[in-house]
Amino acid sequence: MQDLIRALVACSWVAALCVRGAMDECADEQGRPQRCMPEFVNAAFNVTVEATNTCGSPPEEYCVQTGATGVTKSCHICDARDPRNHHNAAYLTDYNNQQDATWWQSQTMLAGIQYPNSINLTLHLGKAFDITYVRLKFHTSRPESFVIYKRSSEGAPWVPYQYYSGSCEKTYRKQNRGFIRTGGDEQEALCTDDFSDMSPLTGGNVAFSTLEGRPSAYNFDHSPVLQDWVTATDIRVTLNRLNTLGDEVLNDPKVLKSYYYAISDLAVGGRCKCNGHASECVRNSGGRLVCDCKHNTDGFDCDVCKPFYNDRPWRRATADNANECLPCDCNGKSSECYFDAELYRATGHGGHCRNCADNTDGPNCERCLDNYYREQSAGRCLPCFCSSIGSLSPQCDNRGVCPCKLGVTGEKCEDFLSPL
Ligand SMILES: *[C@@H]1O[C@H](CO)[C@@H](O)[C@H](O)[C@H]1NC(C)=O
Ligand SMILES: *[C@@H]1O[C@H](CO)[C@@H](O)[C@H](O)[C@H]1NC(C)=O
Ligand SMILES: [Ca+2]
């Protein structure tokens, strides 16, 4: 948590470049495992955003909003196929040059872009990230109403992260400037009218900090609810309503052409999610972004124990405990085991070995199979070979001696005393 707060401060929404070195590696100088995490990055950088609407196919005119009604406006062409005049979605996540901004732009109100029609901008991160903030820099006025959504995994439902609206109650049926009480639902998306003014006409920012105002943020390590809240594989911005001066009601095309959405940068600050068990994410052979898991963990997000490391349940690493996965103890007689919750409750060790070799058996391959005994000298498990006719049971004692029926003798109960 400390780390997230520091990252937030170091990486406030004004910072164009937001790079922090990776935390210490996954083991200390003595080789003891410790929590580690990938560096803080802008996860959106150079990732293509899908926009459900973009201007310029076919080429169309738009006019720059001056903020005054009835003033001659300067107009330009948006042409999706012209490298100098396009405003494609790639411009949302390219290098954000303050002096020479590039921006994505929608069609205008003349083409029907206004409530209740909406536009979605969807960013697929390709992997789970722990998100610290989502920041948008608008090239036009900020919208009157828009929502940031996220998904915790591909295929999961979209859940709202934050509503921004000058009409929270009317548009989203959310209380304006609501807040979360201690003990309340910490995964509730709030609504605010703080960033919904018509001004500034260009360059306005909106930054959503995932943990701000959430009471358990100070106990993040022990809050599964917030750990889930900051987890996202995809981010979506839904633009619902444009800000206007009210002059659009006159239906003057020039006026309608001056209302459209335009965003110069979408940044998503966070870390590749590895649950404290990796210090970097890499591309696997399939080209997919995955954690480079340590601490005997496995999975895209280091979210399970590696095979044979099932002695205790998987856990995420915390500041004071790496919670590394521990190997099963099979006395060298097996390389396969599973986590046995009952065994773990009873003994503190949940690794249950499978397919014990050399006639051994037991959760740790620690004893001989039934009807076998341990040879004293070499410690091997040998079959009892008790006579099925002469012995009371096929199980011999630890010297290989079988229990004989009355009138039978011999180590294996194979000597039948002749009747007198
Ligand atoms: C952006 O992504 C493209 C591939 O999609 C890659 O070729 C290019 O090197 C990337 N640019 C940066 C600056 O990472
Ligand atoms: C836009 O996003 C919203 C919220 O996830 C969804 O309900 C809607 O179907 C999306 N619209 C389009 C055109 O993808
Ligand atoms: Ca840009």
Tab-separated table of C-alpha atoms and ligand atoms in Angstrom:
chain	number	residue	atom	x	y	z
A	1	MET	CA	0.000	0.000	0.000
A	2	GLN	CA	2.782	2.405	0.971
A	3	ASP	CA	4.112	1.665	-2.404
A	4	LEU	CA	0.891	2.438	-4.192
A	5	ILE	CA	0.619	5.735	-2.368
A	6	ARG	CA	4.180	6.647	-3.216
A	7	ALA	CA	3.594	5.663	-6.808
A	8	LEU	CA	0.516	7.869	-6.867
A	9	VAL	CA	2.460	10.843	-5.592
A	10	ALA	CA	5.448	10.232	-7.846
A	11	CYS	CA	3.150	9.595	-10.731
A	12	SER	CA	0.526	12.267	-10.351
A	13	TRP	CA	-1.569	13.032	-13.376
A	14	VAL	CA	0.622	15.889	-14.555
A	15	ALA	CA	3.636	13.636	-15.036
A	16	ALA	CA	3.954	12.732	-18.701
A	17	LEU	CA	6.504	10.050	-18.044
A	18	CYS	CA	5.740	7.774	-15.230
A	19	VAL	CA	8.464	5.225	-14.728
A	20	ARG	CA	9.734	3.824	-11.479
A	21	GLY	CA	12.418	1.230	-11.100
A	22	ALA	CA	11.374	-2.299	-10.248
A	23	MET	CA	11.189	-3.029	-6.541
A	24	ASP	CA	13.929	-5.101	-5.021
A	25	GLU	CA	14.242	-8.499	-6.509
A	26	CYS	CA	12.296	-11.500	-5.309
A	27	ALA	CA	14.926	-12.603	-2.760
A	28	ASP	CA	17.061	-10.645	-0.276
A	29	GLU	CA	20.869	-10.761	-0.017
A	30	GLN	CA	20.660	-13.935	2.047
A	31	GLY	CA	18.557	-15.561	-0.636
A	32	ARG	CA	15.392	-15.455	1.447
A	33	PRO	CA	12.266	-14.912	-0.627
A	34	GLN	CA	10.635	-11.492	-0.337
A	35	ARG	CA	7.777	-9.712	-2.055
A	36	CYS	CA	8.609	-8.302	-5.453
A	37	MET	CA	6.644	-6.550	-8.186
A	38	PRO	CA	7.074	-5.301	-11.740
A	39	GLU	CA	7.854	-1.635	-12.274
A	40	PHE	CA	5.171	1.023	-12.385
A	41	VAL	CA	4.243	1.790	-15.996
A	42	ASN	CA	1.698	3.471	-18.213
A	43	ALA	CA	-0.004	0.248	-19.249
A	44	ALA	CA	-1.877	2.003	-22.048
A	45	PHE	CA	1.200	3.329	-23.814
A	46	ASN	CA	1.344	2.178	-27.433
A	47	VAL	CA	-1.601	-0.207	-26.892
A	48	THR	CA	-4.260	0.262	-29.545
A	49	VAL	CA	-7.634	1.446	-28.305
A	50	GLU	CA	-10.817	0.319	-30.041
A	51	ALA	CA	-13.157	3.247	-30.657
A	52	THR	CA	-16.758	2.655	-31.706
A	53	ASN	CA	-16.727	6.009	-33.550
A	54	THR	CA	-13.934	8.033	-35.183
A	55	CYS	CA	-14.181	10.986	-37.546
A	56	GLY	CA	-12.943	10.990	-41.114
A	57	SER	CA	-14.481	8.067	-43.037
A	58	PRO	CA	-15.538	9.690	-45.315
A	59	PRO	CA	-13.677	12.996	-44.733
A	60	GLU	CA	-15.783	15.514	-42.828
A	61	GLU	CA	-15.568	19.030	-41.524
A	62	TYR	CA	-15.395	20.057	-37.877
A	63	CYS	CA	-15.151	23.525	-36.362
A	64	VAL	CA	-13.202	24.658	-33.331
A	65	GLN	CA	-15.294	25.691	-30.347
A	66	THR	CA	-14.571	29.250	-29.281
A	67	GLY	CA	-16.795	29.237	-26.251
A	68	ALA	CA	-18.944	32.074	-27.554
A	69	THR	CA	-22.121	31.765	-29.540
A	70	GLY	CA	-22.532	33.368	-32.931
A	71	VAL	CA	-18.789	33.883	-33.517
A	72	THR	CA	-17.159	32.815	-36.792
A	73	LYS	CA	-15.457	29.524	-36.126
A	74	SER	CA	-12.351	28.142	-37.787
A	75	CYS	CA	-13.106	24.848	-39.473
A	76	HIS	CA	-10.914	21.896	-40.530
A	77	ILE	CA	-11.160	18.543	-42.220
A	78	CYS	CA	-10.874	15.194	-40.472
A	79	ASP	CA	-9.763	12.563	-42.985
A	80	ALA	CA	-9.035	9.100	-41.626
A	81	ARG	CA	-6.844	8.257	-44.614
A	82	ASP	CA	-4.760	11.409	-44.639
A	83	PRO	CA	-1.679	11.051	-42.387
A	84	ARG	CA	-1.775	14.798	-41.624
A	85	ASN	CA	-5.485	15.126	-40.975
A	86	HIS	CA	-6.557	11.901	-39.310
A	87	HIS	CA	-7.553	11.558	-35.665
A	88	ASN	CA	-7.512	7.814	-35.256
A	89	ALA	CA	-7.590	5.969	-31.954
A	90	ALA	CA	-3.845	5.274	-32.115
A	91	TYR	CA	-3.417	8.925	-31.103
A	92	LEU	CA	-4.894	8.165	-27.686
A	93	THR	CA	-1.910	6.156	-26.523
A	94	ASP	CA	1.042	7.431	-28.571
A	95	TYR	CA	3.870	9.415	-27.035
A	96	ASN	CA	2.199	12.387	-25.327
A	97	ASN	CA	4.040	15.427	-26.573
A	98	GLN	CA	2.662	18.483	-24.751
A	99	GLN	CA	3.876	20.906	-27.457
A	100	ASP	CA	2.459	18.984	-30.383
A	101	ALA	CA	-0.511	16.995	-29.170
A	102	THR	CA	-2.059	14.297	-31.321
A	103	TRP	CA	-5.642	13.364	-30.587
A	104	TRP	CA	-8.457	10.945	-31.312
A	105	GLN	CA	-11.657	12.632	-32.431
A	106	SER	CA	-15.234	11.489	-32.920
A	107	GLN	CA	-17.727	12.591	-35.537
A	108	THR	CA	-19.659	15.737	-34.677
A	109	MET	CA	-23.112	16.434	-33.383
A	110	LEU	CA	-24.117	16.991	-37.009
A	111	ALA	CA	-23.632	13.221	-37.484
A	112	GLY	CA	-25.750	12.488	-34.411
A	113	ILE	CA	-23.057	12.287	-31.792
A	114	GLN	CA	-24.926	13.247	-28.645
A	115	TYR	CA	-26.876	11.659	-25.834
A	116	PRO	CA	-28.467	9.114	-25.887
A	117	ASN	CA	-25.950	7.886	-28.481
A	118	SER	CA	-22.690	6.976	-26.812
A	119	ILE	CA	-19.140	6.102	-27.825
A	120	ASN	CA	-16.931	3.431	-26.271
A	121	LEU	CA	-13.147	3.552	-26.156
A	122	THR	CA	-11.870	0.119	-25.133
A	123	LEU	CA	-8.324	-0.694	-24.109
A	124	HIS	CA	-7.288	-4.358	-23.908
A	125	LEU	CA	-4.217	-4.678	-21.727
A	126	GLY	CA	-3.726	-8.344	-22.627
A	127	LYS	CA	-3.130	-9.290	-19.011
A	128	ALA	CA	-4.246	-8.417	-15.498
A	129	PHE	CA	-2.715	-5.226	-14.099
A	130	ASP	CA	-2.959	-3.617	-10.677
A	131	ILE	CA	-4.314	-0.217	-11.676
A	132	THR	CA	-3.402	2.893	-9.692
A	133	TYR	CA	-5.047	5.498	-11.914
A	134	VAL	CA	-6.750	6.143	-15.221
A	135	ARG	CA	-6.136	9.597	-16.670
A	136	LEU	CA	-7.684	11.285	-19.682
A	137	LYS	CA	-6.507	14.488	-21.279
A	138	PHE	CA	-9.213	16.098	-23.382
A	139	HIS	CA	-8.496	18.103	-26.508
A	140	THR	CA	-11.970	19.652	-26.439
A	141	SER	CA	-14.148	20.445	-23.451
A	142	ARG	CA	-14.567	17.585	-21.052
A	143	PRO	CA	-17.831	15.690	-21.569
A	144	GLU	CA	-20.920	16.474	-19.558
A	145	SER	CA	-21.282	12.753	-18.729
A	146	PHE	CA	-18.923	9.815	-19.111
A	147	VAL	CA	-18.000	6.600	-17.313
A	148	ILE	CA	-14.819	4.628	-16.797
A	149	TYR	CA	-15.396	0.840	-16.689
A	150	LYS	CA	-13.048	-2.052	-16.089
A	151	ARG	CA	-13.033	-5.814	-16.387
A	152	SER	CA	-11.194	-8.084	-13.920
A	153	SER	CA	-10.579	-10.746	-16.541
A	154	GLU	CA	-11.274	-11.228	-20.210
A	155	GLY	CA	-14.843	-12.405	-20.490
A	156	ALA	CA	-15.865	-10.991	-17.106
A	157	PRO	CA	-18.643	-8.378	-17.033
A	158	TRP	CA	-17.774	-4.694	-17.293
A	159	VAL	CA	-18.049	-2.971	-13.963
A	160	PRO	CA	-18.146	0.801	-13.495
A	161	TYR	CA	-15.040	2.354	-11.939
A	162	GLN	CA	-16.166	5.960	-11.817
A	163	TYR	CA	-18.911	8.224	-13.168
A	164	TYR	CA	-18.253	11.823	-14.183
A	165	SER	CA	-21.323	13.890	-14.807
A	166	GLY	CA	-22.823	17.306	-14.384
A	167	SER	CA	-26.077	15.406	-13.847
A	168	CYS	CA	-25.136	12.344	-11.751
A	169	GLU	CA	-28.633	11.680	-10.489
A	170	LYS	CA	-30.455	12.279	-13.771
A	171	THR	CA	-28.013	10.479	-16.067
A	172	TYR	CA	-26.663	7.659	-13.895
A	173	ARG	CA	-29.010	7.576	-10.882
A	174	LYS	CA	-25.947	8.062	-8.689
A	175	GLN	CA	-25.621	10.479	-5.837
A	176	ASN	CA	-23.421	13.442	-6.750
A	177	ARG	CA	-20.161	13.499	-4.768
A	178	GLY	CA	-21.157	10.441	-2.770
A	179	PHE	CA	-18.530	8.787	-0.613
A	180	ILE	CA	-17.800	5.392	0.883
A	181	ARG	CA	-18.214	4.917	4.599
A	182	THR	CA	-16.058	2.533	6.595
A	183	GLY	CA	-17.824	-0.795	6.365
A	184	GLY	CA	-19.568	0.217	3.126
A	185	ASP	CA	-19.221	-1.387	-0.297
A	186	GLU	CA	-15.652	-0.546	-1.285
A	187	GLN	CA	-16.256	-1.655	-4.871
A	188	GLU	CA	-18.928	0.941	-5.449
A	189	ALA	CA	-18.338	3.364	-8.309
A	190	LEU	CA	-18.937	6.981	-7.313
A	191	CYS	CA	-20.151	9.948	-9.334
A	192	THR	CA	-18.824	13.495	-9.275
A	193	ASP	CA	-19.599	16.696	-11.156
A	194	ASP	CA	-16.110	18.033	-10.408
A	195	PHE	CA	-14.797	17.589	-13.954
A	196	SER	CA	-17.838	18.287	-16.054
A	197	ASP	CA	-17.573	22.014	-16.746
A	198	MET	CA	-17.538	23.365	-20.293
A	199	SER	CA	-14.244	25.089	-19.524
A	200	PRO	CA	-11.407	24.635	-20.169
A	201	LEU	CA	-12.155	24.381	-23.876
A	202	THR	CA	-8.986	22.376	-24.387
A	203	GLY	CA	-6.404	20.525	-22.290
A	204	GLY	CA	-8.651	19.599	-19.384
A	205	ASN	CA	-7.573	16.511	-17.439
A	206	VAL	CA	-9.589	13.925	-15.589
A	207	ALA	CA	-7.753	11.517	-13.315
A	208	PHE	CA	-9.363	8.641	-11.464
A	209	SER	CA	-7.353	7.126	-8.593
A	210	THR	CA	-8.619	3.628	-7.931
A	211	LEU	CA	-8.001	3.679	-4.169
A	212	GLU	CA	-8.800	7.279	-3.314
A	213	GLY	CA	-11.560	7.562	-0.752
A	214	ARG	CA	-11.709	3.800	-0.112
A	215	PRO	CA	-11.300	3.158	3.624
A	216	SER	CA	-9.374	-0.138	3.384
A	217	ALA	CA	-6.726	1.409	1.127
A	218	TYR	CA	-4.560	1.767	4.230
A	219	ASN	CA	-4.786	-1.969	4.807
A	220	PHE	CA	-4.493	-2.927	1.155
A	221	ASP	CA	-2.364	-6.036	1.794
A	222	HIS	CA	-5.217	-7.517	3.782
A	223	SER	CA	-8.146	-6.321	1.706
A	224	PRO	CA	-9.093	-8.907	-0.945
A	225	VAL	CA	-11.987	-6.628	-1.911
A	226	LEU	CA	-9.672	-3.775	-2.903
A	227	GLN	CA	-7.076	-6.128	-4.388
A	228	ASP	CA	-9.848	-7.226	-6.729
A	229	TRP	CA	-11.016	-3.637	-7.258
A	230	VAL	CA	-7.649	-2.507	-8.639
A	231	THR	CA	-7.322	-5.573	-10.892
A	232	ALA	CA	-8.156	-4.979	-14.554
A	233	THR	CA	-7.407	-6.661	-17.863
A	234	ASP	CA	-9.404	-4.100	-19.858
A	235	ILE	CA	-10.443	-0.477	-19.420
A	236	ARG	CA	-13.373	1.147	-21.196
A	237	VAL	CA	-14.368	4.796	-21.376
A	238	THR	CA	-17.994	5.375	-22.360
A	239	LEU	CA	-18.710	8.914	-23.526
A	240	ASN	CA	-22.389	9.616	-22.925
A	241	ARG	CA	-23.092	13.321	-23.260
A	242	LEU	CA	-21.246	16.317	-24.734
A	243	ASN	CA	-21.053	19.642	-22.992
A	244	THR	CA	-22.699	22.417	-24.973
A	245	LEU	CA	-23.503	26.098	-24.648
A	246	GLY	CA	-27.125	25.403	-25.553
A	247	ASP	CA	-26.789	26.914	-29.033
A	248	GLU	CA	-27.147	23.526	-30.730
A	249	VAL	CA	-30.928	23.832	-30.498
A	250	LEU	CA	-30.806	26.291	-33.426
A	251	ASN	CA	-29.566	23.415	-35.631
A	252	ASP	CA	-26.988	25.607	-37.378
A	253	PRO	CA	-24.631	23.074	-39.071
A	254	LYS	CA	-21.610	25.180	-38.189
A	255	VAL	CA	-22.603	25.082	-34.546
A	256	LEU	CA	-23.331	21.346	-34.631
A	257	LYS	CA	-19.928	20.779	-36.248
A	258	SER	CA	-18.259	22.437	-33.258
A	259	TYR	CA	-19.465	19.776	-30.839
A	260	TYR	CA	-17.550	16.475	-30.785
A	261	TYR	CA	-15.350	14.441	-28.453
A	262	ALA	CA	-11.565	14.700	-28.729
A	263	ILE	CA	-9.014	13.149	-26.379
A	264	SER	CA	-5.271	13.607	-26.725
A	265	ASP	CA	-4.067	11.053	-24.181
A	266	LEU	CA	-5.324	8.069	-22.244
A	267	ALA	CA	-2.903	6.854	-19.584
A	268	VAL	CA	-3.364	3.895	-17.248
A	269	GLY	CA	-0.870	3.883	-14.387
A	270	GLY	CA	-0.214	0.543	-12.783
A	271	ARG	CA	1.851	-2.585	-12.525
A	272	CYS	CA	1.623	-5.893	-14.265
A	273	LYS	CA	-0.231	-8.019	-11.688
A	274	CYS	CA	1.925	-10.821	-10.295
A	275	ASN	CA	0.641	-11.023	-6.715
A	276	GLY	CA	4.030	-10.086	-5.271
A	277	HIS	CA	5.776	-13.079	-6.844
A	278	ALA	CA	7.564	-11.579	-9.887
A	279	SER	CA	9.599	-8.488	-10.660
A	280	GLU	CA	8.847	-8.443	-14.361
A	281	CYS	CA	6.394	-9.429	-17.041
A	282	VAL	CA	7.654	-10.940	-20.272
A	283	ARG	CA	6.216	-12.247	-23.542
A	284	ASN	CA	5.826	-16.017	-23.567
A	285	SER	CA	6.390	-18.142	-26.667
A	286	GLY	CA	2.812	-17.416	-27.761
A	287	GLY	CA	3.489	-13.650	-27.630
A	288	ARG	CA	1.317	-13.248	-24.575
A	289	LEU	CA	2.356	-10.974	-21.687
A	290	VAL	CA	2.915	-13.083	-18.541
A	291	CYS	CA	4.625	-12.763	-15.161
A	292	ASP	CA	8.099	-14.204	-14.794
A	293	CYS	CA	7.071	-16.068	-11.634
A	294	LYS	CA	9.365	-16.725	-8.660
A	295	HIS	CA	8.671	-18.175	-5.202
A	296	ASN	CA	7.683	-21.520	-6.793
A	297	THR	CA	4.548	-19.956	-8.231
A	298	ASP	CA	3.029	-20.401	-11.656
A	299	GLY	CA	0.226	-19.083	-13.876
A	300	PHE	CA	-0.052	-15.888	-15.951
A	301	ASP	CA	-0.352	-13.824	-12.744
A	302	CYS	CA	1.692	-16.139	-10.430
A	303	ASP	CA	-1.700	-17.037	-9.031
A	304	VAL	CA	-1.116	-20.734	-8.348
A	305	CYS	CA	1.672	-22.889	-6.920
A	306	LYS	CA	3.999	-24.681	-9.302
A	307	PRO	CA	3.424	-28.438	-9.603
A	308	PHE	CA	5.004	-30.249	-6.610
A	309	TYR	CA	4.849	-27.044	-4.487
A	310	ASN	CA	1.548	-27.746	-2.772
A	311	ASP	CA	2.580	-28.084	0.843
A	312	ARG	CA	0.514	-25.040	1.811
A	313	PRO	CA	-2.200	-23.025	0.051
A	314	TRP	CA	-1.193	-20.405	-2.505
A	315	ARG	CA	-1.166	-16.875	-1.102
A	316	ARG	CA	-0.150	-13.475	-2.386
A	317	ALA	CA	3.049	-12.018	-0.992
A	318	THR	CA	2.723	-9.264	1.597
A	319	ALA	CA	5.224	-6.676	2.793
A	320	ASP	CA	6.315	-8.920	5.660
A	321	ASN	CA	5.846	-12.378	4.179
A	322	ALA	CA	6.704	-13.644	0.718
A	323	ASN	CA	4.282	-16.559	1.214
A	324	GLU	CA	6.281	-18.612	-1.242
A	325	CYS	CA	4.950	-22.005	-2.258
A	326	LEU	CA	6.704	-24.854	-0.479
A	327	PRO	CA	7.643	-28.234	-1.958
A	328	CYS	CA	5.892	-31.432	-0.955
A	329	ASP	CA	7.925	-33.891	1.092
A	330	CYS	CA	7.760	-37.256	-0.660
A	331	ASN	CA	10.978	-38.677	0.788
A	332	GLY	CA	12.369	-38.807	-2.717
A	333	LYS	CA	9.808	-41.412	-3.757
A	334	SER	CA	7.540	-39.210	-5.912
A	335	SER	CA	7.548	-36.022	-7.934
A	336	GLU	CA	3.776	-35.603	-7.881
A	337	CYS	CA	1.548	-34.307	-5.143
A	338	TYR	CA	-1.640	-32.331	-4.551
A	339	PHE	CA	-2.832	-29.972	-1.820
A	340	ASP	CA	-4.890	-31.861	0.763
A	341	ALA	CA	-6.804	-29.367	2.917
A	342	GLU	CA	-7.670	-31.901	5.602
A	343	LEU	CA	-4.082	-33.062	5.923
A	344	TYR	CA	-3.019	-29.402	6.111
A	345	ARG	CA	-5.463	-28.725	8.957
A	346	ALA	CA	-4.287	-31.815	10.830
A	347	THR	CA	-0.521	-31.499	10.350
A	348	GLY	CA	0.316	-28.040	8.973
A	349	HIS	CA	1.608	-29.729	5.801
A	350	GLY	CA	-0.892	-30.166	2.993
A	351	GLY	CA	1.331	-31.816	0.367
A	352	HIS	CA	-0.149	-35.234	-0.396
A	353	CYS	CA	2.127	-37.338	-2.600
A	354	ARG	CA	0.833	-39.433	-5.476
A	355	ASN	CA	2.259	-42.547	-7.112
A	356	CYS	CA	4.902	-43.304	-4.487
A	357	ALA	CA	7.669	-45.466	-5.941
A	358	ASP	CA	9.484	-48.515	-4.546
A	359	ASN	CA	6.427	-49.981	-2.813
A	360	THR	CA	6.026	-46.976	-0.525
A	361	ASP	CA	2.776	-45.290	0.474
A	362	GLY	CA	1.370	-42.570	2.739
A	363	PRO	CA	0.968	-38.799	2.224
A	364	ASN	CA	4.749	-38.413	2.235
A	365	CYS	CA	5.629	-41.877	0.829
A	366	GLU	CA	6.895	-42.371	4.354
A	367	ARG	CA	5.756	-45.982	4.925
A	368	CYS	CA	5.668	-49.292	3.056
A	369	LEU	CA	2.633	-50.405	1.088
A	370	ASP	CA	0.262	-52.757	2.878
A	371	ASN	CA	1.624	-56.296	3.023
A	372	TYR	CA	5.166	-55.014	2.739
A	373	TYR	CA	7.774	-54.428	5.450
A	374	ARG	CA	10.897	-52.308	5.693
A	375	GLU	CA	14.106	-54.235	5.452
A	376	GLN	CA	16.250	-53.193	8.413
A	377	SER	CA	19.613	-52.996	6.663
A	378	ALA	CA	18.795	-51.175	3.410
A	379	GLY	CA	15.468	-49.570	4.357
A	380	ARG	CA	13.803	-50.954	1.254
A	381	CYS	CA	10.187	-52.074	1.293
A	382	LEU	CA	9.928	-55.779	0.651
A	383	PRO	CA	6.830	-57.930	0.179
A	384	CYS	CA	5.783	-60.013	3.207
A	385	PHE	CA	4.954	-63.062	1.116
A	386	CYS	CA	2.840	-64.489	3.953
A	387	SER	CA	1.308	-67.849	3.090
A	388	SER	CA	-2.282	-67.236	2.164
A	389	ILE	CA	-3.308	-70.542	3.719
A	390	GLY	CA	-1.215	-70.520	6.850
A	391	SER	CA	-1.266	-66.892	7.994
A	392	LEU	CA	-3.922	-64.960	9.825
A	393	SER	CA	-3.216	-61.818	7.815
A	394	PRO	CA	-1.120	-60.949	4.775
A	395	GLN	CA	0.645	-58.229	6.835
A	396	CYS	CA	3.955	-59.247	8.409
A	397	ASP	CA	5.785	-57.451	11.234
A	398	ASN	CA	8.779	-55.151	10.785
A	399	ARG	CA	11.101	-58.131	10.541
A	400	GLY	CA	9.051	-59.829	7.823
A	401	VAL	CA	7.508	-62.392	10.175
A	402	CYS	CA	3.898	-63.339	9.402
A	403	PRO	CA	1.199	-64.057	12.021
A	404	CYS	CA	0.376	-67.762	11.743
A	405	LYS	CA	-2.786	-69.719	12.320
A	406	LEU	CA	-2.837	-72.284	15.054
A	407	GLY	CA	-0.772	-75.280	14.098
A	408	VAL	CA	1.269	-73.404	11.524
A	409	THR	CA	4.869	-72.173	11.938
A	410	GLY	CA	7.633	-70.652	9.908
A	411	GLU	CA	8.461	-67.045	9.108
A	412	LYS	CA	5.897	-67.015	6.307
A	413	CYS	CA	3.570	-69.546	8.014
A	414	GLU	CA	4.368	-72.147	5.429
A	415	ASP	CA	5.143	-75.049	7.789
A	416	PHE	CA	2.087	-77.028	8.769
A	417	LEU	CA	2.675	-79.086	11.882
A	418	SER	CA	1.719	-82.689	11.211
A	419	PRO	CA	-1.168	-83.885	13.371
A	420	LEU	CA	-0.072	-85.963	16.383
B	1	LIG	C1	4.650	0.332	-30.433
B	1	LIG	O1	4.106	-0.892	-30.883
B	1	LIG	C2	4.577	-1.309	-32.147
B	1	LIG	C3	3.876	-2.610	-32.479
B	1	LIG	O2	2.528	-2.557	-32.192
B	1	LIG	C4	6.079	-1.491	-32.109
B	1	LIG	O3	6.531	-1.831	-33.375
B	1	LIG	C5	6.737	-0.204	-31.638
B	1	LIG	O4	8.120	-0.418	-31.481
B	1	LIG	C6	6.156	0.247	-30.326
B	1	LIG	N1	6.724	1.533	-29.973
B	1	LIG	C7	7.253	1.788	-28.766
B	1	LIG	C8	7.820	3.150	-28.603
B	1	LIG	O5	7.272	0.964	-27.858
B	2	LIG	C1	-20.418	0.378	-24.738
B	2	LIG	O1	-20.120	0.012	-23.406
B	2	LIG	C2	-21.237	-0.273	-22.607
B	2	LIG	C3	-20.741	-0.560	-21.199
B	2	LIG	O2	-19.832	-1.616	-21.166
B	2	LIG	C4	-22.014	-1.443	-23.203
B	2	LIG	O3	-23.162	-1.678	-22.434
B	2	LIG	C5	-22.391	-1.112	-24.651
B	2	LIG	O4	-23.000	-2.234	-25.245
B	2	LIG	C6	-21.173	-0.722	-25.462
B	2	LIG	N1	-21.564	-0.284	-26.782
B	2	LIG	C7	-20.918	-0.670	-27.884
B	2	LIG	C8	-21.441	-0.108	-29.156
B	2	LIG	O5	-19.960	-1.441	-27.857
B	3	CA	CA	-1.825	11.674	-28.314
